[in-house]
Structures are given as C-alpha cells and as structure tokens.
CSV table of C-alpha atoms in Angstrom, one decimal:
chain,number,residue,atom,x,y,z
A,21,UNK,CA,-4.6,-32.3,63.1
A,22,UNK,CA,-3.7,-31.9,66.7
A,23,UNK,CA,-1.2,-34.7,67.3
A,24,UNK,CA,-0.6,-35.7,70.9
A,25,UNK,CA,2.5,-37.0,72.5
A,26,UNK,CA,2.5,-38.9,75.8
A,27,UNK,CA,5.0,-41.0,77.7
A,28,UNK,CA,4.7,-44.7,76.8
A,29,UNK,CA,4.7,-45.9,80.3
A,30,UNK,CA,4.9,-44.8,83.9
A,31,UNK,CA,5.3,-46.6,87.2
A,32,UNK,CA,4.0,-45.5,90.6
A,33,UNK,CA,3.2,-46.8,94.0
A,34,UNK,CA,0.0,-47.0,95.9
A,35,UNK,CA,-1.0,-43.7,97.6
A,36,UNK,CA,1.2,-41.5,95.4
A,37,UNK,CA,-0.1,-38.7,93.1
A,38,UNK,CA,0.5,-39.4,89.5
A,39,UNK,CA,0.8,-36.8,86.8
A,40,UNK,CA,0.7,-37.7,83.1
A,41,UNK,CA,1.5,-34.9,80.7
A,42,UNK,CA,0.3,-34.8,77.1
A,43,UNK,CA,1.8,-32.5,74.5
A,44,UNK,CA,-0.4,-31.1,71.8
A,45,UNK,CA,1.5,-28.2,70.1
A,46,UNK,CA,-0.9,-27.9,67.2
A,47,UNK,CA,-4.1,-27.6,69.2
A,48,UNK,CA,-6.8,-25.5,67.5
A,49,UNK,CA,-8.8,-22.8,69.1
A,50,UNK,CA,-12.0,-24.9,69.3
A,51,UNK,CA,-10.4,-28.1,70.4
A,52,UNK,CA,-11.1,-29.6,73.8
A,53,UNK,CA,-8.8,-32.0,75.6
A,54,UNK,CA,-10.2,-35.3,76.7
A,55,UNK,CA,-8.7,-38.2,78.6
A,56,UNK,CA,-9.9,-41.8,78.6
A,57,UNK,CA,-8.8,-44.7,80.7
A,58,UNK,CA,-8.7,-48.3,79.5
A,59,UNK,CA,-8.4,-51.4,81.8
A,60,UNK,CA,-7.2,-54.7,80.3
A,61,UNK,CA,-10.0,-56.5,78.3
A,62,UNK,CA,-12.3,-53.5,78.5
A,63,UNK,CA,-13.2,-50.6,76.3
A,64,UNK,CA,-11.9,-47.1,77.1
A,65,UNK,CA,-13.8,-45.1,79.7
A,66,UNK,CA,-14.1,-41.3,79.8
A,67,UNK,CA,-12.3,-39.7,82.7
A,68,UNK,CA,-12.2,-36.0,82.3
A,69,UNK,CA,-12.4,-33.2,79.7
A,70,UNK,CA,-11.4,-29.6,79.7
A,71,UNK,CA,-10.7,-26.5,77.6
A,72,UNK,CA,-8.4,-24.3,79.8
A,73,UNK,CA,-7.1,-23.8,83.3
A,74,UNK,CA,-8.2,-26.5,85.7
A,75,UNK,CA,-11.0,-29.1,85.8
A,76,UNK,CA,-11.6,-31.4,88.7
A,77,UNK,CA,-14.0,-34.3,89.2
A,78,UNK,CA,-14.3,-37.2,91.5
A,79,UNK,CA,-11.7,-39.2,89.6
A,80,UNK,CA,-9.0,-36.8,88.5
A,81,UNK,CA,-7.9,-33.2,87.8
A,82,UNK,CA,-6.9,-31.8,84.5
A,83,UNK,CA,-4.4,-28.9,84.3
A,84,UNK,CA,-4.2,-26.9,81.1
A,85,UNK,CA,-1.7,-24.0,80.9
A,86,UNK,CA,-2.6,-20.7,79.1
A,87,UNK,CA,-1.0,-21.6,75.8
A,88,UNK,CA,-2.9,-25.0,75.8
A,89,UNK,CA,0.0,-26.7,74.1
A,90,UNK,CA,0.0,-29.4,76.8
A,91,UNK,CA,-2.2,-30.8,79.5
A,92,UNK,CA,-1.6,-32.8,82.7
A,93,UNK,CA,-3.8,-35.5,84.0
A,94,UNK,CA,-3.4,-35.7,87.8
A,95,UNK,CA,-4.6,-38.8,89.7
A,96,UNK,CA,-4.5,-38.3,93.5
A,97,UNK,CA,-3.5,-41.2,95.8
A,98,UNK,CA,-3.5,-44.0,93.2
A,99,UNK,CA,-4.4,-47.5,94.1
A,100,UNK,CA,-3.6,-50.8,92.3
A,101,UNK,CA,-6.9,-50.6,90.5
A,102,UNK,CA,-5.7,-47.4,88.7
A,103,UNK,CA,-3.3,-49.6,86.7
A,104,UNK,CA,-4.5,-48.9,83.1
A,105,UNK,CA,-3.7,-47.2,79.8
A,106,UNK,CA,-4.5,-43.5,79.7
A,107,UNK,CA,-5.2,-41.8,76.5
A,108,UNK,CA,-5.1,-38.0,75.7
A,109,UNK,CA,-7.3,-36.9,72.8
A,110,UNK,CA,-7.5,-33.6,71.0
A,111,UNK,CA,-9.6,-33.8,67.9
A,112,UNK,CA,-10.9,-31.6,65.1
A,113,UNK,CA,-14.6,-31.4,65.1
A,114,UNK,CA,-16.2,-32.8,62.0
A,115,UNK,CA,-13.5,-35.4,61.2
A,116,UNK,CA,-13.6,-38.6,63.2
A,117,UNK,CA,-10.5,-39.8,61.5
A,118,UNK,CA,-8.7,-37.0,63.2
A,119,UNK,CA,-9.6,-38.5,66.6
A,120,UNK,CA,-6.7,-40.7,67.2
A,121,UNK,CA,-6.2,-42.4,70.5
A,122,UNK,CA,-2.5,-43.0,70.0
A,123,UNK,CA,-0.7,-45.6,72.0
A,124,UNK,CA,-1.5,-43.9,75.4
A,125,UNK,CA,0.4,-44.1,78.6
A,126,UNK,CA,0.5,-47.4,80.4
A,127,UNK,CA,0.4,-46.7,84.1
A,128,UNK,CA,1.5,-49.4,86.5
A,129,UNK,CA,0.7,-49.0,90.2
A,130,UNK,CA,2.8,-51.1,92.5
A,131,UNK,CA,2.1,-52.1,96.1
B,22,UNK,CA,-28.8,-49.1,83.4
B,23,UNK,CA,-27.3,-51.5,80.8
B,24,UNK,CA,-24.1,-50.4,79.0
B,25,UNK,CA,-23.0,-51.1,75.5
B,26,UNK,CA,-22.9,-54.9,74.8
B,27,UNK,CA,-21.0,-56.7,72.1
B,28,UNK,CA,-21.4,-60.2,70.8
B,29,UNK,CA,-19.6,-62.5,70.5
B,30,UNK,CA,-16.9,-61.7,73.1
B,31,UNK,CA,-14.5,-63.9,71.1
B,32,UNK,CA,-14.5,-65.1,67.5
B,33,UNK,CA,-12.0,-67.4,65.9
B,34,UNK,CA,-12.3,-67.8,62.1
B,35,UNK,CA,-10.3,-69.0,59.2
B,36,UNK,CA,-8.7,-66.9,56.6
B,37,UNK,CA,-11.2,-66.1,53.8
B,38,UNK,CA,-14.3,-66.6,55.9
B,39,UNK,CA,-17.0,-64.0,56.5
B,40,UNK,CA,-17.8,-62.7,60.0
B,41,UNK,CA,-20.4,-60.5,61.7
B,42,UNK,CA,-19.9,-58.7,64.9
B,43,UNK,CA,-22.8,-57.2,66.8
B,44,UNK,CA,-23.1,-54.1,69.0
B,45,UNK,CA,-26.1,-53.2,71.2
B,46,UNK,CA,-25.7,-49.5,72.2
B,47,UNK,CA,-27.1,-47.8,75.2
B,48,UNK,CA,-30.8,-47.2,74.7
B,49,UNK,CA,-31.6,-43.8,73.4
B,50,UNK,CA,-28.0,-43.1,72.1
B,51,UNK,CA,-28.3,-41.8,68.6
B,52,UNK,CA,-24.6,-42.1,67.8
B,53,UNK,CA,-22.7,-45.4,67.4
B,54,UNK,CA,-19.0,-45.9,66.6
B,55,UNK,CA,-16.9,-48.8,65.6
B,56,UNK,CA,-13.2,-49.0,66.4
B,57,UNK,CA,-10.4,-51.5,65.9
B,58,UNK,CA,-7.6,-52.0,68.5
B,59,UNK,CA,-4.5,-54.0,67.8
B,60,UNK,CA,-2.2,-55.2,70.6
B,61,UNK,CA,-0.4,-52.4,72.2
B,62,UNK,CA,-2.1,-49.7,70.2
B,63,UNK,CA,-4.9,-47.3,70.9
B,64,UNK,CA,-8.3,-47.7,69.3
B,65,UNK,CA,-8.5,-46.9,65.6
B,66,UNK,CA,-11.7,-45.3,64.3
B,67,UNK,CA,-13.6,-47.2,61.6
B,68,UNK,CA,-17.1,-45.8,61.2
B,69,UNK,CA,-19.6,-43.6,62.9
B,70,UNK,CA,-23.4,-43.8,62.6
B,71,UNK,CA,-25.8,-41.0,63.4
B,72,UNK,CA,-29.2,-42.8,63.6
B,73,UNK,CA,-29.5,-45.2,60.7
B,74,UNK,CA,-27.0,-43.6,58.4
B,75,UNK,CA,-23.2,-43.7,58.3
B,76,UNK,CA,-22.1,-40.2,59.1
B,77,UNK,CA,-18.5,-41.0,58.5
B,78,UNK,CA,-17.0,-44.2,57.2
B,79,UNK,CA,-13.6,-42.8,56.4
B,80,UNK,CA,-11.8,-45.2,58.8
B,81,UNK,CA,-12.9,-48.4,57.1
B,82,UNK,CA,-9.7,-49.9,55.8
B,83,UNK,CA,-11.1,-51.4,52.5
B,84,UNK,CA,-14.3,-52.6,50.9
B,85,UNK,CA,-14.1,-55.9,52.8
B,86,UNK,CA,-15.4,-54.0,55.8
B,87,UNK,CA,-19.0,-52.9,56.0
B,88,UNK,CA,-21.4,-51.9,58.8
B,89,UNK,CA,-25.1,-51.4,59.1
B,90,UNK,CA,-27.5,-50.0,61.6
B,91,UNK,CA,-30.9,-50.5,60.0
B,92,UNK,CA,-33.2,-49.4,62.8
B,93,UNK,CA,-30.9,-46.9,64.5
B,94,UNK,CA,-30.1,-49.1,67.4
B,95,UNK,CA,-28.2,-52.4,67.0
B,96,UNK,CA,-25.3,-52.3,64.6
B,97,UNK,CA,-23.5,-55.1,62.8
B,98,UNK,CA,-19.9,-54.9,61.5
B,99,UNK,CA,-19.4,-57.3,58.6
B,100,UNK,CA,-16.0,-58.4,57.4
B,101,UNK,CA,-15.7,-60.4,54.2
B,102,UNK,CA,-12.8,-62.6,53.1
B,103,UNK,CA,-11.1,-62.2,56.4
B,104,UNK,CA,-7.3,-61.9,56.5
B,105,UNK,CA,-4.9,-62.6,59.3
B,106,UNK,CA,-4.2,-58.9,59.6
B,107,UNK,CA,-7.8,-58.3,60.6
B,108,UNK,CA,-7.1,-60.0,63.9
B,109,UNK,CA,-7.8,-57.4,66.6
B,110,UNK,CA,-10.3,-56.3,69.2
B,111,UNK,CA,-13.3,-54.6,67.7
B,112,UNK,CA,-14.8,-52.0,70.0
B,113,UNK,CA,-18.2,-50.4,69.7
B,114,UNK,CA,-19.2,-47.2,71.5
B,115,UNK,CA,-22.3,-45.1,71.7
B,116,UNK,CA,-23.0,-41.5,72.7
B,117,UNK,CA,-26.1,-39.5,73.2
B,118,UNK,CA,-25.5,-36.9,70.4
B,119,UNK,CA,-22.6,-37.8,68.2
B,120,UNK,CA,-19.4,-36.2,67.1
B,121,UNK,CA,-15.8,-36.8,68.2
B,122,UNK,CA,-14.8,-38.4,71.4
B,123,UNK,CA,-13.0,-35.2,72.1
B,124,UNK,CA,-16.0,-32.9,71.4
B,125,UNK,CA,-17.3,-31.2,74.5
B,126,UNK,CA,-20.0,-33.1,76.3
B,127,UNK,CA,-19.9,-36.0,74.0
B,128,UNK,CA,-18.6,-38.8,76.2
B,129,UNK,CA,-18.5,-42.1,74.4
B,130,UNK,CA,-19.5,-45.2,76.2
B,131,UNK,CA,-17.5,-48.3,75.1
B,132,UNK,CA,-18.5,-51.9,75.1
B,133,UNK,CA,-16.0,-54.7,76.1
B,134,UNK,CA,-15.1,-55.5,72.5
B,135,UNK,CA,-15.0,-58.6,70.4
B,136,UNK,CA,-11.7,-60.3,70.0
B,137,UNK,CA,-11.4,-61.5,66.5
B,138,UNK,CA,-8.7,-64.0,65.6
B,139,UNK,CA,-8.2,-65.0,62.0
B,140,UNK,CA,-6.2,-68.2,61.6
C-alpha cells in the first residue's frame, strides 16, 4: 500500500504560484500519481496524473523526481476560485480499498 | 453533456430507518463507484461496479449497506437500520473503463453527493 503524506493546509495569495508536495515512499513500480481537487459541496475532480518527470496541462503541472518517492503539484498564478482541497493518490491496481484519498491539503487563496 | 447526478441532494432520517440513495452515471460509463465522506476527511471507497456486477465491495462497512446496479446504469445504495454514525456525504463516481482512481487514463467523474443525516 502506497501511503501518501501531504500538508494539512496551505495559505496563498492571488497571483502566486502554489506548490503542494506529496510524499509516497512506498510507491510501486506500476503506480501512477494522480491529483484530485474538491470544492466545497462538490465531488472531487481530476486535475492531473503522471508517472515520472513532468506533466503539464491547462490547469497544473506535476513534478515527479527520479526516485518517485514524492511529487509536487504546481498551480500557477492562483485565484480565489482555486481555494479547495487537493488530494494526492497513489494506488495499487486491482484493489480499490488501497485507493485512499486521505485528508488532502486544504488550500486557501486570499485576496 | 450531463455529468453524474445524485438524488436526493439531502436526506434526513431517523435512527433505525431505511434509506436509498440514487446515482445516475455518465451515459456509456461502464464503471460506477460509491464513496462516503465524513466531515474533514477524504472520500472513503465503498463499492465498485463494472457493468451490473459488483467488482469490489470490500469497502462496505457492514451488512447494513448494500448497492445494486441492475441494468448497468443507475445505481442505488441502500442502508438498513441507519445509525447516527452513517451520517456523511455519499459520493458516486463513474468512469469509462473501471479500475482505481489512480490507474492511468481512468479519470473518475464524481457527482455532487447526497448529504445523509441520521438523527
């Protein structure tokens, strides 16, 4: 089971870049790293997924070092609407009970 | 297109009562998932359907919880003899092919959830 560890909360200001790091020391060879975002009173929403190095989409970038024991979600120039909980997932294929969202990182963006 | 919908959005019931929560997945998605989310926690996996069958029900907490998906589309989560500890937001998600939310190319699309309150 690849347990993940993230900061419980982070604060930022509008226009800043935010980096949220997730530790997953026991990641397995076949595991992918996936991030979800959850706004209040909504279900989680997929943001980005990667296996190694760097992945970028229109929402975020994901940086994964060579040892894959951690990953960093980078949100460029955050706005108030980026205030949400961000979950890092690293699961073991074939066992849904291994897919634990954890408590996530509560990001608060201030004006 | 339409996303995942869940009804009701809120349900208040008394301890010991029976409740049913409904999920309408995205059309064409073969996989459907139920999660439970308590205040301040991340979603907790309950059960996963691939088509009409439950591919993995290892997350159901006890035999008071049961879910069906008879035609491979709409699913109903059923909770018997509700307890106060069952109070939570129940989330449903669907995906095109199934597997873990962290599997490659298996993005799960979540509904807004049903907030269940057991008095």
